[in-house]
Tab-separated table of C-alpha atoms in Angstrom:
chain	number	residue	atom	x	y	z
L	1	UNK	CA	86.449	87.493	84.159
L	2	UNK	CA	84.258	88.987	81.395
L	3	UNK	CA	86.061	92.452	80.331
L	4	UNK	CA	84.383	92.848	76.861
L	5	UNK	CA	81.461	95.143	78.125
L	6	UNK	CA	84.315	97.403	79.844
L	7	UNK	CA	86.131	97.732	76.460
L	8	UNK	CA	82.787	99.126	74.997
L	9	UNK	CA	82.316	101.732	77.660
L	10	UNK	CA	85.865	102.514	77.363
L	11	UNK	CA	85.474	103.285	73.548
L	12	UNK	CA	82.109	105.470	74.255
L	13	UNK	CA	84.091	107.376	77.068
L	14	UNK	CA	87.295	107.943	75.143
L	15	UNK	CA	85.470	108.879	71.826
L	16	UNK	CA	83.463	111.250	73.790
L	17	UNK	CA	86.487	112.966	75.392
L	18	UNK	CA	88.021	113.221	71.832
L	19	UNK	CA	84.707	114.604	70.506
L	20	UNK	CA	84.140	117.313	73.206
L	21	UNK	CA	88.176	118.276	73.216
L	22	UNK	CA	87.952	118.718	69.423
L	23	UNK	CA	84.889	120.922	69.866
L	24	UNK	CA	86.097	123.035	72.462
L	25	UNK	CA	89.630	123.298	70.338
L	26	UNK	CA	87.530	124.520	67.293
L	27	UNK	CA	85.458	127.182	69.442
L	28	UNK	CA	88.754	128.720	70.948
L	29	UNK	CA	90.282	128.746	67.343
L	30	UNK	CA	87.361	130.624	65.989
L	31	UNK	CA	87.151	132.792	69.000
L	32	UNK	CA	91.198	133.489	68.544
L	33	UNK	CA	90.812	134.658	65.038
L	34	UNK	CA	87.945	136.984	66.095
L	35	UNK	CA	90.498	138.200	68.920
L	36	UNK	CA	92.905	139.082	66.059
L	37	UNK	CA	95.331	135.966	66.567
L	38	UNK	CA	96.881	134.984	63.340
L	39	UNK	CA	95.916	131.735	61.603
L	40	UNK	CA	99.916	131.207	61.772
L	41	UNK	CA	99.868	131.761	65.395
L	42	UNK	CA	97.132	129.475	66.239
L	43	UNK	CA	98.459	126.676	64.104
L	44	UNK	CA	102.094	127.118	65.454
L	45	UNK	CA	100.658	126.724	69.039
L	46	UNK	CA	98.906	123.405	67.995
L	47	UNK	CA	102.062	122.134	66.215
L	48	UNK	CA	104.233	122.881	68.995
L	49	UNK	CA	101.901	121.360	71.557
L	50	UNK	CA	101.611	118.304	69.541
L	51	UNK	CA	105.266	117.700	69.329
L	52	UNK	CA	105.977	118.783	73.115
L	53	UNK	CA	103.305	116.062	74.120
L	54	UNK	CA	104.882	112.844	72.208
L	55	UNK	CA	107.778	112.158	74.306
L	56	UNK	CA	105.978	112.576	77.822
L	57	UNK	CA	103.245	110.282	76.489
L	58	UNK	CA	105.252	107.199	75.873
L	59	UNK	CA	106.280	106.814	79.550
L	60	UNK	CA	102.640	106.439	80.139
L	61	UNK	CA	102.568	103.599	78.158
L	62	UNK	CA	105.545	101.894	79.937
L	63	UNK	CA	103.559	102.508	83.306
L	64	UNK	CA	100.481	100.796	81.739
L	65	UNK	CA	102.486	97.695	80.977
L	66	UNK	CA	103.154	97.167	84.687
L	67	UNK	CA	99.619	97.628	85.524
L	68	UNK	CA	98.290	94.588	83.252
L	69	UNK	CA	99.336	91.976	85.738
L	70	UNK	CA	97.630	93.581	88.427
L	71	UNK	CA	94.434	94.196	86.740
L	72	UNK	CA	94.392	90.869	84.824
L	73	UNK	CA	93.803	92.816	81.578
L	74	UNK	CA	94.706	95.925	79.658
L	75	UNK	CA	91.304	97.635	79.608
L	76	UNK	CA	91.287	99.195	83.327
L	77	UNK	CA	94.708	100.344	82.827
L	78	UNK	CA	93.768	101.728	79.364
L	79	UNK	CA	90.653	103.598	80.734
L	80	UNK	CA	92.334	104.863	83.868
L	81	UNK	CA	95.685	106.197	82.185
L	82	UNK	CA	93.303	107.864	79.364
L	83	UNK	CA	91.385	109.885	81.968
L	84	UNK	CA	92.661	111.720	84.920
L	85	UNK	CA	94.663	109.428	87.127
L	86	UNK	CA	98.186	108.110	86.918
L	87	UNK	CA	100.166	104.948	87.288
L	88	UNK	CA	101.297	105.687	90.777
L	89	UNK	CA	97.780	106.586	92.034
L	90	UNK	CA	95.851	103.573	90.292
L	91	UNK	CA	98.530	101.088	91.484
L	92	UNK	CA	98.588	102.355	94.923
L	93	UNK	CA	94.831	102.295	95.052
L	94	UNK	CA	94.398	98.923	93.851
L	95	UNK	CA	97.224	97.118	95.932
L	96	UNK	CA	96.202	99.083	99.171
L	97	UNK	CA	92.854	97.620	98.977
L	98	UNK	CA	93.842	94.116	97.874
L	99	UNK	CA	96.679	94.361	101.105
L	100	UNK	CA	94.015	95.163	103.235
L	101	UNK	CA	91.892	92.179	102.887
L	102	UNK	CA	95.108	90.087	102.474
L	103	UNK	CA	94.861	88.864	98.897
L	104	UNK	CA	97.841	88.155	97.006
L	105	UNK	CA	95.983	88.761	93.698
L	106	UNK	CA	93.221	91.281	93.076
L	107	UNK	CA	91.542	88.997	90.305
L	108	UNK	CA	90.981	86.302	93.089
L	109	UNK	CA	88.099	88.041	94.190
L	110	UNK	CA	85.424	89.953	92.375
L	111	UNK	CA	84.073	91.911	95.439
L	112	UNK	CA	87.612	93.191	95.946
L	113	UNK	CA	88.373	93.983	92.545
L	114	UNK	CA	85.181	96.044	92.023
L	115	UNK	CA	85.944	97.951	95.331
L	116	UNK	CA	89.399	98.654	93.886
L	117	UNK	CA	88.041	100.222	90.754
L	118	UNK	CA	85.240	101.891	92.748
L	119	UNK	CA	87.556	103.694	94.851
L	120	UNK	CA	90.006	104.638	92.065
L	121	UNK	CA	87.264	106.159	90.311
L	122	UNK	CA	85.449	107.898	93.092
L	123	UNK	CA	88.677	109.414	94.909
L	124	UNK	CA	90.126	111.125	91.812
L	125	UNK	CA	86.600	112.844	90.744
L	126	UNK	CA	87.050	115.538	93.394
L	127	UNK	CA	88.278	117.942	91.410
L	128	UNK	CA	85.899	117.522	88.430
L	129	UNK	CA	83.099	117.810	91.256
L	130	UNK	CA	84.692	121.178	92.595
L	131	UNK	CA	84.597	122.412	88.641
L	132	UNK	CA	80.967	121.182	88.121
L	133	UNK	CA	79.410	123.062	91.209
L	134	UNK	CA	81.907	125.921	92.174
L	135	UNK	CA	84.350	126.833	89.305
L	136	UNK	CA	82.327	129.356	87.459
L	137	UNK	CA	81.275	131.178	90.773
L	138	UNK	CA	84.681	131.018	92.128
L	139	UNK	CA	86.777	131.876	89.114
L	140	UNK	CA	88.009	135.378	90.476
L	141	UNK	CA	88.115	134.125	94.104
L	142	UNK	CA	90.479	131.133	93.151
L	143	UNK	CA	92.875	133.539	91.664
L	144	UNK	CA	93.106	135.771	94.913
L	145	UNK	CA	93.413	132.534	97.190
L	146	UNK	CA	96.359	131.142	95.047
L	147	UNK	CA	97.889	134.668	95.037
L	148	UNK	CA	97.539	134.890	98.987
L	149	UNK	CA	99.903	132.243	99.608
L	150	UNK	CA	101.101	130.535	96.607
L	151	UNK	CA	104.173	128.717	98.437
L	152	UNK	CA	102.020	127.407	101.155
L	153	UNK	CA	99.646	125.904	98.873
L	154	UNK	CA	102.569	123.982	97.043
L	155	UNK	CA	103.765	123.081	100.416
L	156	UNK	CA	100.341	121.630	101.324
L	157	UNK	CA	100.142	119.321	98.552
L	158	UNK	CA	103.738	118.005	99.344
L	159	UNK	CA	102.873	117.649	102.823
L	160	UNK	CA	100.009	115.435	102.246
L	161	UNK	CA	101.959	113.336	99.840
L	162	UNK	CA	104.614	113.108	102.508
L	163	UNK	CA	102.088	111.437	104.902
L	164	UNK	CA	101.575	108.836	101.892
L	165	UNK	CA	105.323	108.448	101.242
L	166	UNK	CA	106.304	108.120	105.031
L	167	UNK	CA	103.588	105.459	105.537
L	168	UNK	CA	104.016	103.307	102.763
L	169	UNK	CA	107.910	103.699	102.827
L	170	UNK	CA	107.849	102.850	106.596
L	171	UNK	CA	105.676	99.623	105.696
L	172	UNK	CA	107.851	98.677	103.058
L	173	UNK	CA	110.969	98.825	105.160
L	174	UNK	CA	109.329	96.979	107.946
L	175	UNK	CA	108.114	94.079	105.776
L	176	UNK	CA	111.857	93.583	104.750
L	177	UNK	CA	113.045	90.946	102.343
L	178	UNK	CA	112.218	91.680	98.509
L	179	UNK	CA	110.021	94.554	99.606
L	180	UNK	CA	113.008	96.462	100.938
L	181	UNK	CA	114.972	95.360	98.241
L	182	UNK	CA	112.603	96.646	95.789
L	183	UNK	CA	112.327	99.961	97.413
L	184	UNK	CA	116.245	100.134	97.384
L	185	UNK	CA	116.710	99.223	93.786
L	186	UNK	CA	113.924	102.007	92.893
L	187	UNK	CA	115.399	104.728	94.540
L	188	UNK	CA	118.909	103.951	93.065
L	189	UNK	CA	117.316	103.774	89.391
L	190	UNK	CA	115.621	107.087	90.210
L	191	UNK	CA	118.629	108.652	91.567
L	192	UNK	CA	120.728	107.549	88.612
L	193	UNK	CA	117.995	108.971	86.073
L	194	UNK	CA	117.303	111.959	88.031
L	195	UNK	CA	120.825	112.870	87.885
L	196	UNK	CA	121.048	112.267	84.388
L	197	UNK	CA	117.766	114.375	83.560
L	198	UNK	CA	119.646	117.592	85.127
L	199	UNK	CA	121.660	117.315	81.964
L	200	UNK	CA	119.103	115.943	79.438
L	201	UNK	CA	115.828	117.319	80.431
L	202	UNK	CA	113.579	115.155	78.296
L	203	UNK	CA	114.708	111.977	80.542
L	204	UNK	CA	112.539	113.591	83.488
L	205	UNK	CA	109.356	112.282	82.138
L	206	UNK	CA	110.740	108.598	81.865
L	207	UNK	CA	112.132	108.712	85.326
L	208	UNK	CA	109.152	107.017	87.385
L	209	UNK	CA	108.115	104.623	84.783
L	210	UNK	CA	111.783	103.320	83.902
L	211	UNK	CA	112.383	103.234	87.878
L	212	UNK	CA	109.339	101.132	88.243
L	213	UNK	CA	109.730	98.700	85.381
L	214	UNK	CA	113.486	98.419	85.720
L	215	UNK	CA	112.709	97.459	89.475
L	216	UNK	CA	110.636	94.725	88.457
L	217	UNK	CA	112.637	93.498	85.742
L	218	UNK	CA	115.730	93.390	87.889
L	219	UNK	CA	113.740	91.622	90.749
L	220	UNK	CA	112.504	89.173	88.389
L	221	UNK	CA	115.901	87.967	87.553
L	222	UNK	CA	117.053	88.003	91.285
L	223	UNK	CA	113.892	85.975	92.303
L	224	UNK	CA	113.905	84.022	88.913
L	225	UNK	CA	111.086	81.697	87.346
L	226	UNK	CA	108.110	82.161	85.356
L	227	UNK	CA	104.880	81.966	86.932
S	1	UNK	CA	80.785	137.736	70.334
S	2	UNK	CA	82.593	139.255	73.195
S	3	UNK	CA	85.067	137.488	75.562
S	4	UNK	CA	82.468	137.114	78.362
S	5	UNK	CA	80.052	135.409	76.264
S	6	UNK	CA	82.606	133.153	74.872
S	7	UNK	CA	83.473	132.123	78.469
S	8	UNK	CA	79.994	131.779	79.530
S	9	UNK	CA	79.298	129.586	76.905
S	10	UNK	CA	82.515	127.512	77.560
S	11	UNK	CA	81.425	127.306	81.372
S	12	UNK	CA	77.963	125.764	80.050
S	13	UNK	CA	79.920	123.095	77.826
S	14	UNK	CA	82.661	122.732	80.305
S	15	UNK	CA	80.008	121.665	82.829
S	16	UNK	CA	78.477	119.404	80.527
S	17	UNK	CA	81.544	117.469	79.747
S	18	UNK	CA	82.633	117.272	83.413
S	19	UNK	CA	78.891	115.659	84.070
S	20	UNK	CA	79.116	113.200	80.922
S	21	UNK	CA	82.663	112.133	81.383
S	22	UNK	CA	82.473	111.559	85.335
S	23	UNK	CA	79.244	109.550	84.806
S	24	UNK	CA	81.075	107.494	82.028
S	25	UNK	CA	83.929	106.826	84.288
S	26	UNK	CA	81.762	105.708	87.023
S	27	UNK	CA	80.056	103.410	84.521
S	28	UNK	CA	83.143	101.382	84.470
S	29	UNK	CA	83.002	100.068	88.066
S	30	UNK	CA	79.022	99.900	87.949
S	31	UNK	CA	79.039	97.791	84.850
S	32	UNK	CA	81.801	95.607	86.448
S	33	UNK	CA	79.834	95.152	89.454
S	34	UNK	CA	76.642	94.411	87.622
S	35	UNK	CA	77.719	91.691	85.170
S	36	UNK	CA	79.804	90.056	87.828
S	37	UNK	CA	77.279	90.733	90.731
S	38	UNK	CA	80.222	91.798	92.891
S	39	UNK	CA	79.532	95.073	94.874
S	40	UNK	CA	81.800	96.578	97.496
S	41	UNK	CA	80.425	95.759	100.857
S	42	UNK	CA	80.580	98.659	103.459
S	43	UNK	CA	83.545	97.312	105.260
S	44	UNK	CA	85.686	97.222	102.206
S	45	UNK	CA	84.410	100.681	101.073
S	46	UNK	CA	85.459	101.945	104.571
S	47	UNK	CA	89.047	100.461	103.905
S	48	UNK	CA	89.221	102.155	100.192
S	49	UNK	CA	88.249	105.440	101.995
S	50	UNK	CA	90.592	105.361	104.739
S	51	UNK	CA	93.741	104.163	102.436
S	52	UNK	CA	92.980	106.205	99.225
S	53	UNK	CA	90.130	108.566	99.276
S	54	UNK	CA	91.378	110.339	102.548
S	55	UNK	CA	94.348	111.490	100.634
S	56	UNK	CA	93.246	111.835	97.106
S	57	UNK	CA	90.442	113.532	97.584
S	58	UNK	CA	91.792	116.713	99.288
S	59	UNK	CA	94.495	116.562	96.863
S	60	UNK	CA	92.357	116.572	93.890
S	61	UNK	CA	90.577	119.589	95.302
S	62	UNK	CA	93.636	121.660	96.307
S	63	UNK	CA	95.426	120.878	92.969
S	64	UNK	CA	92.452	122.122	91.193
S	65	UNK	CA	92.216	125.251	92.933
S	66	UNK	CA	96.069	125.800	92.502
S	67	UNK	CA	96.125	124.970	88.596
S	68	UNK	CA	92.778	126.634	87.424
S	69	UNK	CA	93.996	129.978	87.227
S	70	UNK	CA	97.088	129.260	85.671
S	71	UNK	CA	95.445	127.140	82.885
S	72	UNK	CA	92.484	129.509	82.006
S	73	UNK	CA	88.901	128.197	81.814
S	74	UNK	CA	88.884	125.904	78.607
S	75	UNK	CA	92.177	124.412	79.598
S	76	UNK	CA	90.918	123.720	82.920
S	77	UNK	CA	88.156	122.000	81.780
S	78	UNK	CA	89.882	119.666	79.446
S	79	UNK	CA	92.763	118.710	81.731
S	80	UNK	CA	90.540	117.920	84.643
S	81	UNK	CA	89.123	115.080	82.313
S	82	UNK	CA	92.268	114.027	80.795
S	83	UNK	CA	94.735	114.120	83.532
S	84	UNK	CA	98.437	114.389	83.628
S	85	UNK	CA	97.995	118.176	84.586
S	86	UNK	CA	101.211	118.983	86.561
S	87	UNK	CA	103.648	116.745	84.002
S	88	UNK	CA	102.185	117.636	80.641
S	89	UNK	CA	99.273	119.945	80.446
S	90	UNK	CA	100.395	122.808	82.528
S	91	UNK	CA	104.013	122.600	80.999
S	92	UNK	CA	102.512	122.506	77.333
S	93	UNK	CA	99.958	125.460	78.328
S	94	UNK	CA	102.835	127.679	79.821
S	95	UNK	CA	105.474	126.959	76.943
S	96	UNK	CA	102.528	127.876	74.330
S	97	UNK	CA	101.674	131.241	76.057
S	98	UNK	CA	105.479	132.068	76.259
S	99	UNK	CA	106.028	131.021	72.691
S	100	UNK	CA	102.941	133.103	71.440
S	101	UNK	CA	103.891	135.891	73.472
S	102	UNK	CA	100.735	136.468	75.356
S	103	UNK	CA	100.418	137.862	78.818
S	104	UNK	CA	98.842	134.824	81.496
S	105	UNK	CA	95.392	135.621	82.270
S	106	UNK	CA	94.669	137.775	79.318
S	107	UNK	CA	91.959	137.032	76.652
S	108	UNK	CA	94.649	135.859	74.055
S	109	UNK	CA	96.419	133.693	76.720
S	110	UNK	CA	92.940	131.820	77.449
S	111	UNK	CA	92.731	130.703	73.649
S	112	UNK	CA	96.505	129.827	73.385
S	113	UNK	CA	96.066	127.900	76.367
S	114	UNK	CA	93.037	125.846	75.374
S	115	UNK	CA	94.862	125.031	72.119
S	116	UNK	CA	97.740	123.968	73.584
S	117	UNK	CA	95.947	121.700	76.311
S	118	UNK	CA	93.603	120.289	73.862
S	119	UNK	CA	95.984	119.442	71.370
S	120	UNK	CA	98.236	117.747	74.148
S	121	UNK	CA	95.377	115.823	75.470
S	122	UNK	CA	94.373	114.456	71.667
S	123	UNK	CA	97.855	113.414	71.291
S	124	UNK	CA	98.256	111.500	74.533
S	125	UNK	CA	94.969	109.698	74.191
S	126	UNK	CA	95.905	108.560	70.662
S	127	UNK	CA	99.250	107.406	71.618
S	128	UNK	CA	97.871	105.093	74.673
S	129	UNK	CA	95.260	103.887	72.079
S	130	UNK	CA	97.786	102.825	69.389
S	131	UNK	CA	100.208	101.396	72.429
S	132	UNK	CA	97.123	99.347	73.737
S	133	UNK	CA	96.357	97.933	70.278
S	134	UNK	CA	99.974	97.034	69.814
S	135	UNK	CA	100.052	95.234	73.301
S	136	UNK	CA	96.883	93.173	73.068
S	137	UNK	CA	98.512	90.129	71.487
S	138	UNK	CA	101.258	90.045	74.169
S	139	UNK	CA	98.968	90.493	77.204
S	140	UNK	CA	99.625	86.747	78.520
S	141	UNK	CA	103.174	87.047	77.917
S	142	UNK	CA	103.449	90.217	79.904
S	143	UNK	CA	101.242	88.812	82.803
S	144	UNK	CA	103.515	85.378	82.861
S	145	UNK	CA	106.834	87.410	83.186
S	146	UNK	CA	105.677	90.487	85.228
S	147	UNK	CA	102.964	88.682	87.102
S	148	UNK	CA	105.666	86.995	89.352
S	149	UNK	CA	107.013	90.419	90.525
S	150	UNK	CA	103.767	92.422	90.542
S	151	UNK	CA	103.646	91.967	94.304
S	152	UNK	CA	106.749	94.509	94.187
S	153	UNK	CA	104.898	97.160	92.259
S	154	UNK	CA	104.142	99.271	95.469
S	155	UNK	CA	107.741	99.642	96.720
S	156	UNK	CA	108.863	99.895	92.918
S	157	UNK	CA	106.664	103.183	92.899
S	158	UNK	CA	107.429	104.323	96.255
S	159	UNK	CA	111.187	104.168	96.204
S	160	UNK	CA	111.302	106.259	93.090
S	161	UNK	CA	108.716	108.548	94.060
S	162	UNK	CA	109.750	108.950	97.765
S	163	UNK	CA	113.386	109.748	96.186
S	164	UNK	CA	111.992	112.786	94.365
S	165	UNK	CA	109.753	114.069	97.502
S	166	UNK	CA	112.784	113.503	99.702
S	167	UNK	CA	115.335	115.341	97.540
S	168	UNK	CA	113.119	118.224	97.180
S	169	UNK	CA	111.292	118.556	100.634
S	170	UNK	CA	113.668	116.506	103.016
S	171	UNK	CA	112.726	118.580	106.098
S	172	UNK	CA	109.093	117.394	105.625
S	173	UNK	CA	109.492	113.829	105.533
S	174	UNK	CA	111.631	113.455	108.781
S	175	UNK	CA	108.892	113.553	111.002
S	176	UNK	CA	105.986	111.503	109.679
S	177	UNK	CA	108.476	109.037	108.454
S	178	UNK	CA	110.377	108.435	111.859
S	179	UNK	CA	106.844	108.096	113.634
S	180	UNK	CA	105.314	105.777	111.236
S	181	UNK	CA	108.394	103.716	111.187
S	182	UNK	CA	108.441	103.594	115.182
S	183	UNK	CA	104.824	102.871	115.037
S	184	UNK	CA	105.114	100.004	112.501
S	185	UNK	CA	108.116	98.318	114.301
S	186	UNK	CA	106.860	98.309	117.834
S	187	UNK	CA	102.971	98.526	117.498
S	188	UNK	CA	101.224	97.962	114.329
S	189	UNK	CA	102.982	94.982	112.971
S	190	UNK	CA	100.609	93.738	110.408
S	191	UNK	CA	101.336	95.134	107.022
S	192	UNK	CA	97.943	94.951	105.368
S	193	UNK	CA	96.645	97.395	108.338
S	194	UNK	CA	99.235	99.775	107.876
S	195	UNK	CA	98.166	101.851	105.201
S	196	UNK	CA	95.000	102.832	107.022
S	197	UNK	CA	97.602	104.983	108.807
S	198	UNK	CA	98.092	107.208	105.737
S	199	UNK	CA	95.523	110.002	106.505
S	200	UNK	CA	96.983	110.057	110.312
S	201	UNK	CA	100.549	110.360	108.765
S	202	UNK	CA	99.242	113.092	106.319
S	203	UNK	CA	97.767	115.091	109.398
S	204	UNK	CA	100.954	114.803	111.206
S	205	UNK	CA	102.885	115.716	108.241
S	206	UNK	CA	100.547	119.019	107.581
S	207	UNK	CA	100.760	120.118	111.048
S	208	UNK	CA	104.678	119.714	110.961
S	209	UNK	CA	105.039	121.451	107.734
S	210	UNK	CA	102.677	124.286	109.052
S	211	UNK	CA	104.810	124.826	112.089
S	212	UNK	CA	108.236	124.679	110.404
S	213	UNK	CA	106.657	127.219	107.616
S	214	UNK	CA	105.402	129.651	110.058
S	215	UNK	CA	108.918	129.342	111.891
S	216	UNK	CA	110.604	129.897	108.574
S	217	UNK	CA	112.495	126.547	108.674
S	218	UNK	CA	111.167	125.785	105.222
S	219	UNK	CA	110.635	128.375	102.561
């Protein structure tokens, strides 16, 4: 498979995002000064947000490592995790499509590979499309919808995810064998880290990627052998 | 310049930002398909939509509606391109507004939130970039070791994710999970077909959640 052109798109895309972000930042900074916010305050906001974001960025890298064998290269994980998306979303999307056609590896069939990346990309764009067409018009209305029933809108998202968790959980349990074992190991690691993060708040961000990687490492030793 | 004019220009730039970056994101699968002459078939697209799109498209919309008023205009545009909204951008914005002592929704909060989310996005993108550059020489090693267990990535994710959801909303999971377990044990025994039932389970979960919410069983 030829991944070189994808690296070029990745560089263009991420370069573009950085430029636009810096541009919006600069304009906001200027507007902040006009509003009478002090330079010290604006710089302090920047400084603390930078520091705040360092630790939660590292788990994204751990997740990225687990995605490399699935996609056969680092370029797709790199692009997908630098833009909107997440380790769990991208991995689920890719493996669901691969599984549905009965492939053991995504890289076996180019058509399936391309379907996986098309699906991953299109399905995550819905929020951006809403912003393009409706955001300006509905800025005020959005607020009233949210205020009307904040709790229900939270439950709505949780309930939709429950459908996903319920289906995939049930699937992994009925498959049995190492799948059920992996599910169980992952639950245990998450329970331990989740418990610890009640005391050490910074651990929270690491819980999911460490559970994933930890489960794979433990399974590797149980199953044994290098491919 | 007044705030209204600032916001209007921001919407103009934001739209351009959304359009160009979504086109560039779509260029990734497009170029892949083009150079390998491998396009998805209608059959495969259907599978993709049933297993992934049917759940993530509505979630994307609901999340946008949910987060936009909290983040403000500038931060909404940036965070919808760079992602990690609930776990990074929103907390970064909220804590910056609190630290700066500005009222959420005010003109000042709009600025503080934009600065916070922009800085946070830049940091994450750069850390991932450096990480990827450091990882490049070890790709084959990672593939060699993790490759043997990649098949178990899905249970490795859903065990941890499921645990969190069940702890937070255990009442919501009982019905979809038991129905799916029964279905998969007795009727749909082929694991490759099972993920197609995700939208069904989500709908079931939504209906039961709504009933429980109305009856006051969940708060």
